[in-house]
Short mmCIF file of C-alpha atoms and ligand atoms in Angstrom, two decimals:
data_model
loop_
_atom_site.label_atom_id
_atom_site.label_comp_id
_atom_site.label_asym_id
_atom_site.label_seq_id
_atom_site.Cartn_x
_atom_site.Cartn_y
_atom_site.Cartn_z
CA MET A 7 -42.20 -18.54 12.43
CA ASN A 8 -39.88 -17.94 9.42
CA ILE A 9 -39.94 -14.47 7.90
CA LEU A 10 -38.55 -13.72 4.50
CA ALA A 11 -37.57 -9.98 4.42
CA ILE A 12 -36.60 -7.70 1.59
CA GLU A 13 -34.71 -4.40 1.96
CA THR A 14 -34.08 -2.00 -0.96
CA SER A 15 -34.38 1.42 0.73
CA CYS A 16 -31.01 2.79 -0.41
CA ASP A 17 -28.02 1.25 -2.20
CA GLU A 18 -28.00 -2.28 -0.95
CA THR A 19 -30.24 -5.01 -2.45
CA ALA A 20 -30.89 -7.38 0.46
CA ALA A 21 -32.93 -10.46 1.35
CA ALA A 22 -32.90 -12.67 4.49
CA VAL A 23 -34.77 -15.43 6.21
CA VAL A 24 -35.00 -15.10 10.02
CA ARG A 25 -36.71 -17.53 12.44
CA GLY A 26 -38.55 -16.18 15.50
CA GLY A 27 -37.29 -12.66 14.99
CA ARG A 28 -33.80 -13.65 16.10
CA TRP A 29 -32.17 -16.70 14.37
CA VAL A 30 -30.69 -15.68 11.07
CA LEU A 31 -30.92 -18.53 8.58
CA SER A 32 -29.61 -16.39 5.79
CA ASN A 33 -28.62 -12.78 5.11
CA VAL A 34 -27.74 -11.79 1.60
CA VAL A 35 -26.59 -8.31 0.62
CA ALA A 36 -25.61 -7.18 -2.92
CA SER A 37 -23.75 -4.00 -2.44
CA GLN A 38 -23.94 -1.17 -5.09
CA ILE A 39 -20.80 0.62 -3.76
CA ALA A 40 -18.77 -0.03 -6.88
CA LEU A 41 -21.61 1.33 -9.04
CA HIS A 42 -21.93 4.73 -7.21
CA GLU A 43 -18.27 5.21 -6.22
CA SER A 44 -17.28 7.24 -9.25
CA TYR A 45 -20.17 9.65 -8.72
CA GLY A 46 -19.05 10.40 -5.17
CA GLY A 47 -22.47 9.45 -3.82
CA ILE A 48 -25.61 7.53 -4.52
CA VAL A 49 -27.34 8.22 -7.93
CA PRO A 50 -30.99 7.37 -7.12
CA GLU A 51 -31.94 6.33 -10.60
CA LEU A 52 -28.95 4.03 -10.99
CA ALA A 53 -29.75 2.55 -7.60
CA SER A 54 -33.27 1.61 -8.43
CA ARG A 55 -32.23 0.08 -11.78
CA GLN A 56 -29.60 -1.96 -10.02
CA HIS A 57 -32.24 -3.24 -7.49
CA VAL A 58 -34.33 -4.39 -10.46
CA THR A 59 -31.55 -6.56 -11.81
CA ALA A 60 -30.17 -7.82 -8.41
CA ILE A 61 -33.34 -8.59 -6.51
CA VAL A 62 -34.23 -11.98 -7.94
CA PRO A 63 -30.72 -13.53 -7.64
CA VAL A 64 -30.49 -12.18 -4.13
CA LEU A 65 -33.87 -13.62 -3.15
CA ARG A 66 -32.92 -17.00 -4.65
CA GLU A 67 -29.63 -17.03 -2.68
CA ALA A 68 -31.40 -16.08 0.60
CA LEU A 69 -33.85 -18.98 0.21
CA ALA A 70 -31.15 -21.42 -0.90
CA THR A 71 -28.73 -20.53 1.91
CA ALA A 72 -31.51 -20.87 4.46
CA GLY A 73 -32.46 -24.16 2.89
CA VAL A 74 -36.15 -23.16 2.77
CA GLY A 75 -38.84 -22.92 0.14
CA ARG A 76 -42.34 -21.46 -0.14
CA ASP A 77 -43.92 -23.84 2.37
CA ASP A 78 -41.36 -22.99 5.09
CA ILE A 79 -41.99 -19.26 4.87
CA ASP A 80 -44.76 -17.87 7.15
CA ALA A 81 -44.71 -14.18 6.11
CA ILE A 82 -43.07 -11.68 3.75
CA ALA A 83 -41.65 -8.50 5.18
CA VAL A 84 -40.49 -5.42 3.36
CA THR A 85 -39.13 -1.97 4.10
CA GLU A 86 -41.80 0.66 3.29
CA GLY A 87 -39.65 3.70 4.17
CA PRO A 88 -37.87 5.94 4.85
CA GLY A 89 -35.54 5.78 1.90
CA LEU A 90 -35.23 6.56 -1.83
CA ALA A 91 -38.68 6.27 -3.47
CA GLY A 92 -37.47 4.51 -6.62
CA SER A 93 -35.42 2.00 -4.63
CA LEU A 94 -38.19 1.24 -2.11
CA LEU A 95 -40.60 0.70 -4.95
CA VAL A 96 -38.60 -2.30 -6.27
CA GLY A 97 -38.61 -4.15 -2.90
CA ILE A 98 -42.27 -3.37 -2.16
CA ASN A 99 -43.38 -4.63 -5.60
CA VAL A 100 -41.41 -7.88 -5.24
CA ALA A 101 -42.71 -8.43 -1.71
CA LYS A 102 -46.29 -7.85 -2.73
CA THR A 103 -46.00 -10.18 -5.71
CA LEU A 104 -44.49 -12.93 -3.48
CA ALA A 105 -47.09 -12.49 -0.75
CA PHE A 106 -49.87 -12.62 -3.42
CA ALA A 107 -48.55 -15.63 -5.26
CA TRP A 108 -47.61 -17.61 -2.08
CA LYS A 109 -50.68 -16.46 -0.08
CA LYS A 110 -48.61 -15.10 2.82
CA PRO A 111 -49.19 -12.14 5.10
CA LEU A 112 -47.32 -8.98 4.06
CA ILE A 113 -45.47 -7.10 6.85
CA PRO A 114 -44.46 -3.44 6.36
CA VAL A 115 -41.33 -2.39 8.21
CA ASN A 116 -39.89 1.06 9.09
CA HIS A 117 -36.24 0.95 8.15
CA LEU A 118 -35.23 2.67 11.48
CA GLU A 119 -37.10 0.17 13.61
CA GLY A 120 -35.20 -2.45 11.55
CA HIS A 121 -31.90 -0.93 12.64
CA ILE A 122 -32.98 -1.22 16.29
CA TYR A 123 -33.87 -4.88 15.96
CA ALA A 124 -30.42 -5.72 14.52
CA ASN A 125 -29.62 -6.01 18.17
CA TRP A 126 -31.85 -9.09 18.55
CA LEU A 127 -30.19 -11.09 15.79
CA ILE A 128 -28.24 -14.25 16.66
CA PRO A 129 -26.70 -17.12 14.67
CA ALA A 130 -29.03 -19.81 13.31
CA ASP A 131 -27.81 -22.45 15.76
CA ALA A 132 -27.51 -20.24 18.79
CA ASP A 133 -28.81 -21.27 22.15
CA PRO A 134 -30.96 -18.26 23.32
CA GLY A 135 -29.73 -18.77 26.86
CA SER A 136 -26.32 -17.60 25.75
CA TYR A 137 -27.79 -14.55 24.02
CA PRO A 138 -30.16 -12.74 26.32
CA PRO A 139 -31.85 -9.90 24.38
CA PRO A 140 -31.52 -6.22 25.50
CA SER A 141 -33.59 -5.49 28.58
CA PHE A 142 -35.83 -2.46 28.93
CA PRO A 143 -35.79 0.41 29.34
CA ALA A 144 -32.94 0.58 26.77
CA VAL A 145 -31.14 3.62 25.47
CA CYS A 146 -30.71 3.23 21.72
CA LEU A 147 -28.47 5.39 19.53
CA ILE A 148 -29.44 5.18 15.89
CA VAL A 149 -26.71 6.54 13.74
CA SER A 150 -27.17 6.04 10.00
CA GLY A 151 -26.77 8.03 6.78
CA GLY A 152 -30.05 9.81 7.27
CA HIS A 153 -30.64 9.72 11.03
CA THR A 154 -29.05 10.38 14.38
CA ASP A 155 -31.71 9.71 16.99
CA LEU A 156 -31.24 8.98 20.64
CA LEU A 157 -34.19 6.91 21.95
CA LEU A 158 -35.38 5.44 25.15
CA VAL A 159 -37.08 2.15 24.26
CA HIS A 160 -39.51 1.48 27.17
CA ARG A 161 -40.68 -1.80 25.71
CA HIS A 162 -41.28 -3.33 22.27
CA GLY A 163 -43.00 -0.58 20.21
CA VAL A 164 -42.81 2.18 22.75
CA TYR A 165 -40.10 4.72 21.85
CA GLU A 166 -39.34 7.91 23.59
CA ILE A 167 -37.34 10.30 21.48
CA LEU A 168 -34.76 11.87 23.76
CA GLY A 169 -32.92 13.79 21.04
CA ARG A 170 -32.07 13.95 17.37
CA THR A 171 -29.77 15.85 15.05
CA LEU A 172 -30.56 19.44 14.38
CA ASP A 173 -28.74 19.34 11.00
CA ASP A 174 -26.62 16.58 9.47
CA ALA A 175 -26.94 12.95 10.47
CA ALA A 176 -23.71 11.35 11.80
CA GLY A 177 -23.30 9.17 8.69
CA GLU A 178 -23.97 12.22 6.46
CA ALA A 179 -21.31 14.12 8.40
CA PHE A 180 -18.86 11.26 7.68
CA ASP A 181 -19.77 11.25 4.05
CA LYS A 182 -19.44 15.02 3.65
CA GLY A 183 -16.13 15.08 5.65
CA ALA A 184 -14.68 12.39 3.36
CA ARG A 185 -15.65 14.48 0.36
CA ILE A 186 -13.85 17.51 1.86
CA LEU A 187 -10.75 15.39 2.36
CA GLY A 188 -10.90 13.97 -1.15
CA LEU A 189 -11.61 10.44 0.22
CA GLY A 190 -14.01 7.99 -1.40
CA TYR A 191 -17.63 7.10 -0.94
CA PRO A 192 -19.01 5.83 1.38
CA GLY A 193 -17.28 8.29 3.66
CA GLY A 194 -17.47 6.56 7.01
CA PRO A 195 -15.27 3.58 6.19
CA ALA A 196 -12.92 5.88 4.19
CA ILE A 197 -12.40 8.18 7.12
CA GLN A 198 -11.94 5.27 9.48
CA ARG A 199 -9.25 3.83 7.25
CA ALA A 200 -7.50 7.11 6.70
CA ALA A 201 -7.50 7.88 10.44
CA GLU A 202 -6.11 4.52 11.48
CA GLY A 203 -3.00 4.95 13.60
CA ARG A 204 -2.98 8.72 13.14
CA ARG A 205 -3.11 11.36 15.85
CA PRO A 206 -5.69 14.17 15.48
CA LEU A 207 -4.13 17.20 13.91
CA GLU A 208 -6.03 19.49 16.22
CA GLN A 209 -9.08 19.54 18.48
CA LEU A 210 -12.09 20.24 16.30
CA PRO A 211 -15.19 21.83 17.94
CA ARG A 212 -17.86 19.67 19.61
CA ALA A 213 -21.47 20.83 19.75
CA TRP A 214 -22.49 19.83 23.26
CA LEU A 215 -25.79 21.88 23.14
CA GLY A 216 -25.85 22.11 26.92
CA ASP A 217 -27.35 19.03 28.54
CA ARG A 218 -29.82 18.46 25.70
CA TYR A 219 -29.73 15.04 23.97
CA ASP A 220 -29.81 16.68 20.52
CA PHE A 221 -26.88 16.64 18.13
CA SER A 222 -25.37 19.01 15.62
CA PHE A 223 -22.54 18.22 13.19
CA SER A 224 -22.57 21.16 10.79
CA GLY A 225 -20.05 23.08 12.99
CA VAL A 226 -17.44 20.40 12.95
CA LYS A 227 -17.91 19.94 9.18
CA THR A 228 -17.20 23.64 8.64
CA ALA A 229 -14.17 23.45 10.92
CA LEU A 230 -12.78 20.58 8.87
CA LEU A 231 -13.37 22.55 5.70
CA ARG A 232 -11.36 25.44 7.15
CA ALA A 233 -8.58 23.18 8.35
CA ALA A 234 -8.27 21.59 4.90
CA GLU A 235 -8.55 24.88 2.98
CA PRO A 236 -4.81 25.87 3.08
CA TYR A 237 -3.97 22.58 1.26
CA ARG A 238 -6.48 22.99 -1.50
CA LYS A 239 -5.14 23.60 -4.95
CA GLN A 240 -6.94 25.92 -7.32
CA ALA A 241 -10.14 24.24 -8.60
CA PRO A 242 -9.91 23.03 -12.23
CA PRO A 243 -11.90 25.22 -14.67
CA PRO A 244 -15.52 24.22 -15.02
CA GLY A 245 -16.11 21.52 -17.68
CA ARG A 246 -12.72 20.00 -17.24
CA GLY A 247 -12.94 18.85 -13.64
CA ALA A 248 -16.18 16.94 -13.86
CA LYS A 249 -16.36 14.41 -16.60
CA GLN A 250 -19.80 14.29 -18.23
CA ALA A 251 -20.77 10.68 -18.63
CA ARG A 252 -21.88 9.73 -22.12
CA GLY A 253 -24.97 8.07 -23.59
CA ASN A 254 -28.63 8.21 -22.54
CA ASP A 255 -28.14 5.40 -20.07
CA GLU A 256 -25.79 7.40 -17.94
CA PRO A 257 -26.69 11.07 -17.96
CA PHE A 258 -24.92 11.69 -14.65
CA VAL A 259 -21.96 13.79 -13.75
CA ARG A 260 -19.03 11.76 -12.46
CA HIS A 261 -17.31 12.90 -9.30
CA GLU A 262 -13.87 14.40 -9.46
CA PRO A 263 -12.31 14.67 -6.01
CA PRO A 264 -11.03 18.08 -5.00
CA ALA A 265 -7.35 18.68 -5.80
CA TYR A 266 -5.13 18.93 -2.76
CA SER A 267 -1.41 19.46 -2.38
CA PRO A 268 0.31 16.12 -1.54
CA ASN A 269 1.39 17.39 1.85
CA MET A 270 -2.15 17.71 3.26
CA PRO A 271 -2.25 15.67 6.50
CA VAL A 272 -5.29 13.67 5.42
CA GLY A 273 -4.98 10.99 8.08
CA GLU A 274 -4.54 13.48 10.92
CA LEU A 275 -7.49 15.56 9.74
CA ALA A 276 -9.61 12.48 9.36
CA ALA A 277 -8.61 11.38 12.91
CA ALA A 278 -9.52 14.82 14.35
CA TYR A 279 -12.87 14.72 12.57
CA GLN A 280 -13.71 11.16 13.61
CA ASP A 281 -12.66 11.92 17.14
CA ALA A 282 -15.03 14.95 17.40
CA ILE A 283 -18.02 13.04 16.06
CA VAL A 284 -17.48 9.97 18.17
CA ASP A 285 -16.87 11.96 21.32
CA VAL A 286 -20.25 13.60 21.20
CA LEU A 287 -22.08 10.38 20.37
CA VAL A 288 -20.46 8.52 23.22
CA GLU A 289 -20.91 11.22 25.88
CA LYS A 290 -24.57 11.90 25.09
CA THR A 291 -25.35 8.18 25.06
CA ALA A 292 -23.56 7.67 28.39
CA ASN A 293 -25.37 10.64 29.98
CA ALA A 294 -28.73 9.33 28.83
CA THR A 295 -27.85 5.84 30.16
CA GLN A 296 -27.22 7.29 33.63
CA GLN A 297 -30.02 9.92 33.70
CA GLU A 298 -32.68 7.52 32.39
CA ARG A 299 -31.44 4.61 34.52
CA ALA A 300 -31.36 2.38 31.36
CA GLN A 301 -31.00 -1.39 31.80
CA SER A 302 -29.13 -1.76 28.49
CA VAL A 303 -27.73 0.32 25.69
CA MET A 304 -27.92 -0.42 21.93
CA LEU A 305 -26.12 0.98 18.96
CA SER A 306 -27.60 0.71 15.50
CA GLY A 307 -27.25 2.03 11.96
CA GLY A 308 -24.30 2.16 9.56
CA VAL A 309 -22.08 4.40 11.75
CA SER A 310 -22.23 1.78 14.52
CA ALA A 311 -19.81 -0.16 12.33
CA ASN A 312 -17.18 2.47 13.20
CA ALA A 313 -14.29 0.84 15.15
CA LEU A 314 -13.51 3.91 17.30
CA LEU A 315 -17.20 4.40 18.23
CA ARG A 316 -17.48 0.73 19.25
CA ARG A 317 -14.28 0.88 21.27
CA ARG A 318 -14.98 4.21 22.98
CA MET A 319 -18.58 3.32 23.79
CA GLU A 320 -17.57 0.08 25.39
CA ALA A 321 -14.83 1.75 27.49
CA ARG A 322 -17.21 4.53 28.60
CA LEU A 323 -20.08 2.29 29.55
CA ARG A 324 -18.11 -0.46 31.23
CA PRO A 325 -17.79 1.32 34.58
CA LEU A 326 -21.50 2.04 34.55
CA GLY A 327 -22.17 -1.72 34.53
CA VAL A 328 -24.96 -1.42 31.90
CA PRO A 329 -24.66 -4.02 29.13
CA LEU A 330 -23.91 -2.66 25.66
CA PHE A 331 -25.29 -4.27 22.54
CA ILE A 332 -23.65 -3.59 19.23
CA PRO A 333 -24.78 -5.53 16.17
CA GLU A 334 -22.26 -7.66 14.27
CA LEU A 335 -20.73 -5.64 11.40
CA GLN A 336 -22.92 -7.31 8.78
CA TYR A 337 -26.05 -6.13 10.68
CA CYS A 338 -24.86 -2.55 11.24
CA THR A 339 -25.13 -1.35 7.65
CA ASP A 340 -28.31 -1.90 5.66
CA ASN A 341 -29.41 -5.55 5.47
CA ALA A 342 -32.62 -7.54 5.41
CA ALA A 343 -32.16 -9.67 8.51
CA MET A 344 -32.84 -6.64 10.70
CA ILE A 345 -36.01 -5.98 8.72
CA ALA A 346 -37.14 -9.51 9.49
CA GLY A 347 -36.26 -8.98 13.15
CA ALA A 348 -38.46 -5.88 13.36
CA ALA A 349 -41.18 -7.55 11.23
CA TYR A 350 -41.62 -10.17 13.94
CA GLN A 351 -42.54 -7.36 16.36
CA VAL A 352 -44.86 -5.72 13.73
CA LEU A 353 -46.59 -9.02 13.34
CA ARG A 354 -46.98 -9.39 17.12
CA ARG A 355 -48.75 -6.02 17.21
CA GLY A 356 -50.92 -7.03 14.23
CA ALA A 357 -50.00 -4.19 11.96
CA LEU A 358 -50.06 -6.12 8.63
CA ALA A 359 -50.13 -4.39 5.27
CA GLY A 360 -52.92 -4.58 2.64
CA TRP A 361 -52.47 -4.56 -1.11
CA GLU A 362 -52.57 -0.72 -1.06
CA LEU A 363 -49.11 -0.80 0.56
CA ASP A 364 -47.12 2.06 -1.02
CA VAL A 365 -43.68 3.63 -0.74
CA ARG A 366 -43.31 6.07 2.15
CA ALA A 367 -40.01 7.80 1.36
CA GLN A 368 -40.34 10.29 4.24
CA LEU A 369 -41.85 7.87 6.77
CA PRO A 370 -41.38 9.48 10.18
CA TRP A 371 -41.32 7.58 13.44
CA ALA A 372 -44.75 8.81 14.33
CA ALA A 373 -46.29 7.21 11.28
CA ILE A 374 -45.61 3.61 12.27
CA PRO A 375 -48.95 2.01 13.06
CA GLY A 376 -49.27 0.33 16.40
CA ILE A 377 -46.38 1.98 18.13
CA LYS A 378 -46.27 4.66 20.70
CA ILE A 379 -43.98 7.66 20.33
CA ILE A 380 -43.26 9.86 23.29
CA GLU A 381 -41.63 13.18 22.57
CA ARG A 382 -39.45 14.34 25.38
CA ALA A 383 -40.17 18.00 26.28
CA ARG A 384 -36.96 19.97 25.65
CA GLY A 385 -35.70 23.11 27.22
O1 KG4 B 16 -27.53 2.44 8.01
P1 KG4 B 16 -26.85 2.70 6.74
O2 KG4 B 16 -26.14 1.59 6.06
O3 KG4 B 16 -27.81 3.32 5.69
C1 KG4 B 16 -28.78 4.24 6.08
O4 KG4 B 16 -29.87 3.83 6.55
O5 KG4 B 16 -28.47 5.48 5.95
O6 KG4 B 16 -25.79 3.88 7.04
C2 KG4 B 16 -24.99 4.37 6.05
C3 KG4 B 16 -23.99 5.33 6.70
C4 KG4 B 16 -23.16 6.05 5.67
O7 KG4 B 16 -23.24 7.46 5.89
C5 KG4 B 16 -21.72 5.52 5.96
O8 KG4 B 16 -20.73 6.50 5.68
C6 KG4 B 16 -21.82 5.16 7.40
O9 KG4 B 16 -23.08 4.68 7.55
N1 KG4 B 16 -20.76 4.20 7.80
C7 KG4 B 16 -19.77 4.45 8.65
C8 KG4 B 16 -18.99 3.32 8.69
N2 KG4 B 16 -19.55 2.31 7.88
C9 KG4 B 16 -20.64 2.95 7.36
N3 KG4 B 16 -19.49 5.53 9.37
C10 KG4 B 16 -18.38 5.51 10.11
N4 KG4 B 16 -17.56 4.46 10.21
C11 KG4 B 16 -17.82 3.32 9.54
N5 KG4 B 16 -16.99 2.27 9.63
ZN1 ZN B 17 -30.02 2.08 7.18
#
């Protein structure tokens, strides 16, 4: 069973071919980071236009690298949401067209379920005996740009939501923190780089929220803003700081980083911020692992690429004796291999898409057909 998957929910144009939901034959990602960098964040309209130009070369490369053609592909999978509507639209249209022309089933995938199944991916030539998959029940921490969810995965397609963020997602917190510190976009990698080898300037607040599994990152963001404030220079007068881009093709305002005095301890502030975010993520995941008697733990989403999070989580879980799964770096941030991995499960539960498949920008967990969502009662 070879699945060709397409992912265009945000700012990566991606296509992949995956066999049996696990063996990655190809995984091609065209990043748009360079395009959005100067705006300090993603410009949705530019993202969708870039998907339009990149998607065909990316698809070609995914098929060529995998060494497969139309006859070797059994189904076409695509992210239907959540994400940016204009970006999702490109992938969905291409997937529909391919499924129609090649007469293949069309599999709709929830982006978040894709992140979970990044933990099942293995190299094309891997012996499955050497790569046992996560065993259930599994605690799964999804930390991406839009989500911070702590789940208990009882079995394929049965998710119990233990907790979620009450305000910013972890990735969003990294991105906003980076902006406060005048670092680039995307913020997570920028903060990680700045913090490398630095000691935290001070202990920033952690929102433990009692023994709940929910998260909150707005407090630590405000604390960072306060800590950076004394180093901030007077803002440039309006109109001079932000450069207005010219021409109809680019009616967007370019990002001008805040001006700081050169003696701001950027690395030490970044380290303090990263420390506070990672601390809460690790402790809550470890607590859930013990309380729920999980058989394995999985990390997923862009923030699981964070080196400190990977290191601390491993150190914290090792004494508990519960195996920890963290996707390879290329499968942490957005990619299509993970969409193919999840698509394999969607296919198994028979939830195929019809030609009416449409973008679902706000697609919540509970809207995935064929799965069971359990909401944990919270005090
Ligand atoms: O999963 P993802 O690629 O896209 C979404 O589905 O949102 O996650 C993107 C997020 C961004 O907020 C980015 O700053 C964060 O993941 N990220 C990181 C790192 N790499 C990416 N955060 C912390 N450390 C990293 N190394
Ligand atoms: Zn994602």
